[in-house]
XYZ file of C-alpha atoms in Angstrom:
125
model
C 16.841 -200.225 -2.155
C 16.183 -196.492 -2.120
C 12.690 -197.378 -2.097
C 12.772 -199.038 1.353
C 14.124 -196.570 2.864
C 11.700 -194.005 1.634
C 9.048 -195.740 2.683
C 10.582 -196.560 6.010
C 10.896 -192.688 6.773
C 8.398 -191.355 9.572
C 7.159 -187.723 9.857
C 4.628 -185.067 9.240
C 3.671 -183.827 5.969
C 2.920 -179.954 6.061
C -0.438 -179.689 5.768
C -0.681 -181.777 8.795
C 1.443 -179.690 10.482
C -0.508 -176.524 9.179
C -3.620 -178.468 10.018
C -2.510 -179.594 14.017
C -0.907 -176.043 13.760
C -4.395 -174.048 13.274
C -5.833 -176.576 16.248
C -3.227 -175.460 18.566
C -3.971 -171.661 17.766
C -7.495 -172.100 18.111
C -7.751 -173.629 21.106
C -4.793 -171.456 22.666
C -6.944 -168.239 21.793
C -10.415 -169.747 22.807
C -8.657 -170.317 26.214
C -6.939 -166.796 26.773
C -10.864 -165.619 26.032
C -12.717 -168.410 28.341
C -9.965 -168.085 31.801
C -10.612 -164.269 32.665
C -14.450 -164.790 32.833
C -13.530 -168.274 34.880
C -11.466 -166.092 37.230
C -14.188 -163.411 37.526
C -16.721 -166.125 38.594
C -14.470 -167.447 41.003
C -13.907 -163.847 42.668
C -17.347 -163.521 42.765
C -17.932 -166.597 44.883
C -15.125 -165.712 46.690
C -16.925 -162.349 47.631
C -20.280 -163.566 48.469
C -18.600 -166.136 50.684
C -16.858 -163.761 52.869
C -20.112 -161.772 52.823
C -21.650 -164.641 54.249
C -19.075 -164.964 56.616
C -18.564 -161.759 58.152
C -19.695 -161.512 61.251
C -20.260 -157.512 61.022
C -22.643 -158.007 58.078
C -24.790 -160.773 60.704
C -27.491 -158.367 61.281
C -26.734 -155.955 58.332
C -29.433 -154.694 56.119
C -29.656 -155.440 52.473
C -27.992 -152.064 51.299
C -25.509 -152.468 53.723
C -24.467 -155.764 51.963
C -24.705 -154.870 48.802
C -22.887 -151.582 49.757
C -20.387 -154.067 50.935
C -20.038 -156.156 47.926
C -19.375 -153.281 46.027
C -16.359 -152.376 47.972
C -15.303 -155.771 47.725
C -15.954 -156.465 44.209
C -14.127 -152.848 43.675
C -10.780 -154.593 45.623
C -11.389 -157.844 43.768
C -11.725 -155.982 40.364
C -15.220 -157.681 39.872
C -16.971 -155.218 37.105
C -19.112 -157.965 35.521
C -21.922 -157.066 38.263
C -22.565 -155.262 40.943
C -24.326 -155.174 44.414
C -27.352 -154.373 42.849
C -27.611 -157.506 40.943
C -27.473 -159.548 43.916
C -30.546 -161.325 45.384
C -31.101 -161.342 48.936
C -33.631 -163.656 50.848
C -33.925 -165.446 54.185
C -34.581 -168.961 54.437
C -35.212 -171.244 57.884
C -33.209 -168.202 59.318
C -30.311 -168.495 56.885
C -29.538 -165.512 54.554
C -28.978 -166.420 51.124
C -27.317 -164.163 48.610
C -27.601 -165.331 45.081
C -26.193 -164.007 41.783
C -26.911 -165.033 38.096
C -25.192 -163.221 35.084
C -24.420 -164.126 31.484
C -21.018 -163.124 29.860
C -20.944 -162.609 26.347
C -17.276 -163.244 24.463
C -16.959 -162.429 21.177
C -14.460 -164.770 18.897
C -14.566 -163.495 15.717
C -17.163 -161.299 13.652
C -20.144 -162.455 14.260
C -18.983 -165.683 16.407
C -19.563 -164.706 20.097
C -19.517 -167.120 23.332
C -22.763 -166.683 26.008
C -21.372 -168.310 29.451
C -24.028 -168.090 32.199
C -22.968 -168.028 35.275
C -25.236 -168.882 38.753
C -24.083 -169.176 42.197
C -25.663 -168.889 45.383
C -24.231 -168.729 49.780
C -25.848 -169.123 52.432
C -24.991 -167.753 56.108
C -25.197 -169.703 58.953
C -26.655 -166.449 60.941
């Protein structure tokens, strides 16, 4: 009788817990590492976008837009790149501003994380 109801008891042993545990903790730390650089990215495309969209930057040079990306990557607390790393060309009379980087997040020792990013607007000017 005390058998049965041994056997009929549900639950988790501890090493599963320490083992689900250690999952939880890695993945919870891999993600507080991966978001910022997500976040960055997305600012970036943010910036280039309004770039593209400005009407005061339609006929504006190309240090005058990059002079204006780093004002707004300064607001936007972009430090990842800066105006200089952006490419400018013209295409079918479209401007197209383009921007590839690699971020490099270290886990542990000598464990690191290479994300590369690439994005790319185009005005309508």
């Amino acid at each position: 009788m005390l058998y049965r109801s041994i056997e009929k008891q549900k639950g988790v042993s501890l090493p599963r817990l320490l083992v689900w545990s250690g999952i939880l903790v890695f993945i919870s730390i891999l993600g507080m590492k991966l978001i910022p650089a997500y976040i960055e990215y997305a600012s970036i495309k943010k910036t280039l976008t309004s770039i593209t969209n400005d009407s005061n930057l339609q006929n504006a040079t190309v240090n005058e837009i990059r002079q204006s990306f780093n004002k707004r990557a300064q607001i936007d607390n972009i430090n990842v790149i800066n105006g200089r790393d952006i490419k400018i060309s013209q295409k079918d009379g479209r401007r197209i501003l383009t921007v590839n980087y690699f971020v490099k997040i270290p886990l542990a020792a000598n464990i690191s994380l290479y994300l590369d990013f690439d994005t790319a607007n185009s005005s309508g000017y």
